[in-house]
XYZ file of C-alpha atoms in Angstrom:
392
model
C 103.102 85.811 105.800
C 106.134 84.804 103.940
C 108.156 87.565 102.116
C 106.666 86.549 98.766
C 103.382 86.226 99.937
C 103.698 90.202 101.469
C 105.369 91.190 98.020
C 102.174 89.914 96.492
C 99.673 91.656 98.808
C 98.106 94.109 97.061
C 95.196 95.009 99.594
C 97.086 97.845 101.659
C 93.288 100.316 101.901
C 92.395 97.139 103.787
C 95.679 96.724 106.086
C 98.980 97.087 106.251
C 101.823 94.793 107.173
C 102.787 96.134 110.142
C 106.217 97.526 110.868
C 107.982 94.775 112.889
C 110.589 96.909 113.849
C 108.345 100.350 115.735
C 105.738 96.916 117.448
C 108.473 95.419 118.879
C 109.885 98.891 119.834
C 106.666 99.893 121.499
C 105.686 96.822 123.001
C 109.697 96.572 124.950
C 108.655 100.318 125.773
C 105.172 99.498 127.314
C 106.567 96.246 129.297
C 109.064 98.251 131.175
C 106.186 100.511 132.030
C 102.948 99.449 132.534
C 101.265 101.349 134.577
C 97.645 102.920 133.864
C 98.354 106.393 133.018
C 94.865 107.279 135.411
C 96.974 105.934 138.058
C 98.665 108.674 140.308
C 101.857 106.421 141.994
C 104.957 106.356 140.722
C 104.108 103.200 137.758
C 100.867 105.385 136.558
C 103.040 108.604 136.203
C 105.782 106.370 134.247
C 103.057 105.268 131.862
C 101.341 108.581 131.711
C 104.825 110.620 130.326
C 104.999 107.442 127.772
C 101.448 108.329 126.577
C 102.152 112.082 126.052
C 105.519 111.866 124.346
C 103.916 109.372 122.221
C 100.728 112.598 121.950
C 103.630 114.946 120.972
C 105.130 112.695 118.650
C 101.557 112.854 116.598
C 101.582 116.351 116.843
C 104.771 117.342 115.638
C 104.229 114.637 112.776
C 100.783 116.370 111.653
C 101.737 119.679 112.474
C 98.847 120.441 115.060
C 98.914 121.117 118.853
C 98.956 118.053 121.276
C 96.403 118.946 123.107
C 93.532 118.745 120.009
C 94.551 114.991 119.703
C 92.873 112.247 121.110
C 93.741 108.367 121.430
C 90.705 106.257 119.919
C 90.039 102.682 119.170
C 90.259 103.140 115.677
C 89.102 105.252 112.800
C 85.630 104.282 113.275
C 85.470 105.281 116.806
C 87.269 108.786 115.431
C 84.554 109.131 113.036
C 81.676 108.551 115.599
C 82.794 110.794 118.514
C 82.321 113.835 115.896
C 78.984 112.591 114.337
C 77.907 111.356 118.314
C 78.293 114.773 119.641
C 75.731 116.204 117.569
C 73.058 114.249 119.445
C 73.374 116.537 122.794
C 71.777 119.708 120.804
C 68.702 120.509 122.383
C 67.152 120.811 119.317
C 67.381 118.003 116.313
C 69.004 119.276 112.910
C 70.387 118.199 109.285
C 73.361 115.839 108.493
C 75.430 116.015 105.703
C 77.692 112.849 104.499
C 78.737 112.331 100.802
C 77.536 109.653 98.967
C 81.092 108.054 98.821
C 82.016 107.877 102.431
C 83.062 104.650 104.226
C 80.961 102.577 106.030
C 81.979 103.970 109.714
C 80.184 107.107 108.726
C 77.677 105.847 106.108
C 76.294 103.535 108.558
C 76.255 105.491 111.750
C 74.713 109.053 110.432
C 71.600 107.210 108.835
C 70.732 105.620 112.789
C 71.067 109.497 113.166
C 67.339 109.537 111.791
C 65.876 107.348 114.619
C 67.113 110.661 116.604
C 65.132 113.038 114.911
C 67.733 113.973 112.628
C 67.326 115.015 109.142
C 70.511 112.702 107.188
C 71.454 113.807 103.258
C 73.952 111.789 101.354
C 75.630 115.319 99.024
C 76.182 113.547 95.707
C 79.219 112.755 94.194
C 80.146 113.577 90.342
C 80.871 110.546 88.100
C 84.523 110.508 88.808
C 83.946 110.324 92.542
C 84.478 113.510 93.699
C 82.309 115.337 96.011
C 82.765 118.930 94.691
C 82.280 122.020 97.302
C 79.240 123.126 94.681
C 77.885 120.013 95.571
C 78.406 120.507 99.782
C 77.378 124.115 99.367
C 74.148 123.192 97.499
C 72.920 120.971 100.275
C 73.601 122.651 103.358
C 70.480 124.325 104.674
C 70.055 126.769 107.841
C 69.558 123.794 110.756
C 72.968 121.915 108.933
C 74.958 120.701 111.945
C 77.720 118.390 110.848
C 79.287 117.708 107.331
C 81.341 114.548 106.353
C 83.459 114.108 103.445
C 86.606 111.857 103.393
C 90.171 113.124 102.000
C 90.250 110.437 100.423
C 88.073 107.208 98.873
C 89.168 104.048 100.383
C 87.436 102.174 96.987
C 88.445 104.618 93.758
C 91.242 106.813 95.338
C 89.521 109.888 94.494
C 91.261 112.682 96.254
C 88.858 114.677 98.142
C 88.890 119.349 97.414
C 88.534 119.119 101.321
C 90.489 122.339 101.718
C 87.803 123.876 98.855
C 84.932 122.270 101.184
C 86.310 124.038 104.457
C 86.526 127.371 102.655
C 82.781 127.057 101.059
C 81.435 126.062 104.357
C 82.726 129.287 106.074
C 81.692 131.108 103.409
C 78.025 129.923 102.844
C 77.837 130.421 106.464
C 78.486 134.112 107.073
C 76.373 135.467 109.231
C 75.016 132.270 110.686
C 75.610 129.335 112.834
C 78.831 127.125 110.997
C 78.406 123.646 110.564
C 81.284 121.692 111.997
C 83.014 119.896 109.004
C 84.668 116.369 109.662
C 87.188 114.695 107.595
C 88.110 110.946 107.691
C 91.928 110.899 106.490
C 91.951 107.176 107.645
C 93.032 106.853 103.804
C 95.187 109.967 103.371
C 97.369 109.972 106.482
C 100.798 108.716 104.687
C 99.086 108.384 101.359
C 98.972 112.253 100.310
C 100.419 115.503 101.919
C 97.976 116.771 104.411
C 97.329 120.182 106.099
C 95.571 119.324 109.082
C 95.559 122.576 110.591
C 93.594 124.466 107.683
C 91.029 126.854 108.811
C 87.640 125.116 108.495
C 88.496 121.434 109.277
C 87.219 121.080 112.566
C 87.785 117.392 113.057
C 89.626 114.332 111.757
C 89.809 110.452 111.870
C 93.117 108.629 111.369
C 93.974 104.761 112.101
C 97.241 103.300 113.093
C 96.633 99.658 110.858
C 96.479 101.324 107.969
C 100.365 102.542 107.938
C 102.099 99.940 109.414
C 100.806 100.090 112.908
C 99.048 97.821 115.041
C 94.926 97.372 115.184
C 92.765 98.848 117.801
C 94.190 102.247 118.029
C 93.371 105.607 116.259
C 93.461 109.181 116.436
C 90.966 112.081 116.740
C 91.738 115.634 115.865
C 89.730 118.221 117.163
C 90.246 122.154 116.719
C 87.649 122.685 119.015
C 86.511 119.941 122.084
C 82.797 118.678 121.899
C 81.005 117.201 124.286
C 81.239 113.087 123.809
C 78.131 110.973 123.628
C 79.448 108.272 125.084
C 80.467 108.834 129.100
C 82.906 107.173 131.532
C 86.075 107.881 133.652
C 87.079 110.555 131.717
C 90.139 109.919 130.148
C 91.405 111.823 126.688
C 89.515 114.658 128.325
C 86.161 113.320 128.540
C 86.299 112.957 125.209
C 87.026 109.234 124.905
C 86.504 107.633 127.713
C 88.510 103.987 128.991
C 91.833 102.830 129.939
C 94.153 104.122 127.737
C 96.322 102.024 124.991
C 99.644 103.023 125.504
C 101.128 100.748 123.387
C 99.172 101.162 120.613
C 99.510 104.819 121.012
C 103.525 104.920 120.653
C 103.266 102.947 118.012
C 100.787 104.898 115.886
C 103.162 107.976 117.094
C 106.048 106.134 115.651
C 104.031 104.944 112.414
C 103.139 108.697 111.573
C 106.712 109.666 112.350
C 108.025 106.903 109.823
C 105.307 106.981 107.104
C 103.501 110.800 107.003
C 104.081 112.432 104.029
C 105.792 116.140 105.185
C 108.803 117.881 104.051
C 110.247 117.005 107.468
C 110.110 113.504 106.085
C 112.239 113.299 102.431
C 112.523 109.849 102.698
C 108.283 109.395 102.592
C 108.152 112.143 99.930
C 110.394 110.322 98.133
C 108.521 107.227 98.299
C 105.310 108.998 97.143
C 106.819 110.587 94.338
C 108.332 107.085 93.119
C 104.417 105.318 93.931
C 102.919 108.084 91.653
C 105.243 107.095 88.479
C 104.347 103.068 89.054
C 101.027 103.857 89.329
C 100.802 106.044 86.324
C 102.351 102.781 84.663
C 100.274 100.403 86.008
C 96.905 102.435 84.889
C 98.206 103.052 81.659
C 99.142 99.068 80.976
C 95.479 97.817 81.950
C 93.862 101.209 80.203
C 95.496 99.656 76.890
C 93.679 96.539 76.931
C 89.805 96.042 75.637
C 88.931 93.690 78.798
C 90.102 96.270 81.250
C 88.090 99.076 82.262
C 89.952 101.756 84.671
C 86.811 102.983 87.635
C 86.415 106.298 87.096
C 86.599 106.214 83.643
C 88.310 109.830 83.250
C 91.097 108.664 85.418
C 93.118 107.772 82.988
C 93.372 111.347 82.344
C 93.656 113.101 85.115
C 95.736 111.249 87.490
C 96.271 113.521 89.658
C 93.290 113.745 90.940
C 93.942 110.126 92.615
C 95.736 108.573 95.480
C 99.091 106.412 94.078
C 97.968 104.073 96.432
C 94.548 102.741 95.086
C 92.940 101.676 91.246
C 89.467 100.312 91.039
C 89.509 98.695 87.943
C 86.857 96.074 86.186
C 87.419 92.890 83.989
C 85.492 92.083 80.947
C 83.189 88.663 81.627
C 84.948 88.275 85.132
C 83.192 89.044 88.337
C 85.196 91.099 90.993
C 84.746 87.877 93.335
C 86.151 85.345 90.466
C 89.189 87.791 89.797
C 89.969 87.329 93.363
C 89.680 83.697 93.807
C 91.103 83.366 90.430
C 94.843 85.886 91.545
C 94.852 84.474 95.777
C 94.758 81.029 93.807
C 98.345 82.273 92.823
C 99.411 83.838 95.580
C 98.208 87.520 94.826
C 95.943 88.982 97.158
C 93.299 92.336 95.685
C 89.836 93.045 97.128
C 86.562 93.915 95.651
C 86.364 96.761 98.110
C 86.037 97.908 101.484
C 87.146 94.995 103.771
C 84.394 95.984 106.000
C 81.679 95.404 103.652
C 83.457 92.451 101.712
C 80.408 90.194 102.799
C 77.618 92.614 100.998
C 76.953 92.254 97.785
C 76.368 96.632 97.503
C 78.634 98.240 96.021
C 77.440 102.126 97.236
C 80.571 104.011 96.075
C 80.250 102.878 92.578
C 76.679 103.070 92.631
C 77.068 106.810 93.509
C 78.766 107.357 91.033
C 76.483 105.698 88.451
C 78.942 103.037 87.285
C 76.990 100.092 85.654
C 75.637 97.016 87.493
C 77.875 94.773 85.429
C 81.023 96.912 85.653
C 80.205 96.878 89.505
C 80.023 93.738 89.574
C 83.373 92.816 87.940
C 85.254 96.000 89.679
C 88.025 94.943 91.877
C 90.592 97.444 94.405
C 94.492 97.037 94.004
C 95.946 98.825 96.786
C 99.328 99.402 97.511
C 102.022 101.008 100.373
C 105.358 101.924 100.835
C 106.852 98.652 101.095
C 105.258 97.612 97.512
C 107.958 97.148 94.519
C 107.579 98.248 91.171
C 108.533 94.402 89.954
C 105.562 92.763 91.948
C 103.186 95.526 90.564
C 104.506 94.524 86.899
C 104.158 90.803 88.146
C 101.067 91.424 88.845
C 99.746 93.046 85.528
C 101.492 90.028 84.329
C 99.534 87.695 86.288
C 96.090 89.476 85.394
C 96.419 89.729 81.559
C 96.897 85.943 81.712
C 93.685 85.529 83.887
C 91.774 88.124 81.708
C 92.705 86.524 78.403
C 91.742 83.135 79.710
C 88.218 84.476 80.217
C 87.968 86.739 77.016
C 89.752 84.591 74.088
């Protein structure tokens, strides 16, 4: 892409543009040593230290021990080890997902119920949130896993995850504890996280959505579980197959550069400045009668909401026609998830009860650290003029 053309891309939940400078740095590293870390001579053990500086890296960047992270293909193989495991119980129990989660979750706990598995979607409220009330209502006695994201890849909702781990434990006393899995695959350098609070048992994280490359991701577990899936045993058992070592510095190197940590001013600053253009960019479309801000309440409370994402919808203009209509000018949004841009569903606003024809015409601007106050005011500018051509 050109440098206009990434100035104008406003679809960071879907990807990042990836940072030229940390591929390039781990892809000179991995040449020079490219062994497979399995491999016990001299090239295996070179690529081998690689991989577990670039393991330390990730855990001194989320403030976690090295040795509860695991290298993944992505965050949707981090979410399914987690959910997976639960199939070696020798007896069948309940599965709890909110209603809100992504598709990588969503889609995989429902096959759950051709194991004998009981699935529950916990509902969400009508600004998005899945409240611990809501996670402590449905869990029952045979509850084995609960997933709620830290944060919603479509509204921006942040998630009370910390509130979730705590009402888990404490519905639990005196009984068997569900394990409680987070997807942060839309938090990791988007909001401060505490990875290491006592409850979250597991997490999902992906390196392509902060500047890293595709095809790698990481797992955090507090506790090992026993993988589904089988092989050579590499990551432990837990995730079997050759390891990337590439992708693996460079995700260490992303997290490094982009987490959001008081080890990291420059990325606090960075959030701090995102949360002020945000505030300005909600407030701008909130002002105008063919703009409707998705939640509705976020308008006033702001803070409940990543920087980084606004669902919004336009008056008479479908989502799809308000994308055709701003890439036709060199401005590039979504209508949602990237993975389920070809379905016509909208589940996440459907949860939370948002009209047919507001779903409809709902569209995701989504933004990251390299994203400039002047092209977010260009494009406001660029979106009144396609709104007003459809409304008068």
């Amino acid at each position: 892409m050109t440098k206009e053309q990434t100035e104008h891309y406003f679809d960071w939940a879907a990807t990042s543009p990836c940072d030229a400078d940390i591929l390039r740095k781990s892809l000179e590293e991995t040449i020079e040593k490219w062994g497979n870390p399995s491999s016990l001579h001299e090239a295996g053990k070179e690529a081998k230290e690689l991989l577990e500086e670039a393991r330390k890296r990730c855990a001194d960047s989320l403030g976690v021990p090295k040795e509860k992270l695991y290298f993944t293909s992505g965050g949707t193989e981090s979410d399914h080890i987690p959910l997976l495991s639960v199939i070696n119980r020798p007896q069948k129990g309940h599965v709890l997902f909110s209603s809100i989660e992504h598709p990588a979750i969503r889609e995989q706990a429902l096959e759950l119920k051709k194991c004998g598995f009981t699935v529950e979607a916990i509902p969400a409220d009508k600004n998005g949130i899945i409240t611990a009330e809501a996670v402590t209502a449905a869990l029952k006695p045979e509850t084995v896993i609960v997933c709620v994201m830290a944060v919603n890849n479509e509204t921006g909702a942040i998630q009370p995850i910390y509130e979730i781990a705590d009402a888990i434990t404490k519905a639990s006393q005196g009984k068997r504890r569900p394990k409680f899995h987070v997807d942060c695959v839309q938090a990791a350098g988007k909001i401060p996280l505490n990875l290491s609070y006592k409850g979250i048992d597991s997490a999902a994280f992906s390196a392509h959505k902060i500047c890293g490359p595709r095809g790698i991701g990481l797992l955090y577990l507090a506790d090992p579980v026993e993988a589904f899936l089988k092989g050579g045993g590499q990551e432990k058992s837990i995730r079997s197959g050759t390891e990337n070592v590439y992708g693996a510095l460079a995700l260490s190197f992303c997290l490094e550069k982009y987490l959001i940590r008081d080890a990291n001013p420059q990325a606090k600053e960075r959030y701090n400045a995102q949360i002020e253009y945000t505030k300005k960019f909600v407030d701008t479309l909130s002002k105008n009668d063919w703009c409707t801000i998705l939640p509705y309440s976020r308008i006033e409370s702001e803070e409940n909401y990543s920087p980084w994402v606004v669902q919004a919808a336009f008056k008479n203009i479908p989502g799809q026609v308000m994308l055709r209509a701003l890439d036709n000018e060199g401005f590039y949004i979504s209508t949602g998830s990237a993975c389920s841009s070809r379905k016509n569903s909208r589940p996440v606003l459907e949860a939370m009860h948002i009209t047919a024809k507001e779903s409809e015409n709902a569209v995701r601007f989504s933004f990251g650290p390299h994203t400039t106050e002047s092209a977010m005011n260009e494009l406001l500018n660029k979106v009144a003029e396609i709104a007003k051509k459809f409304n008068g």
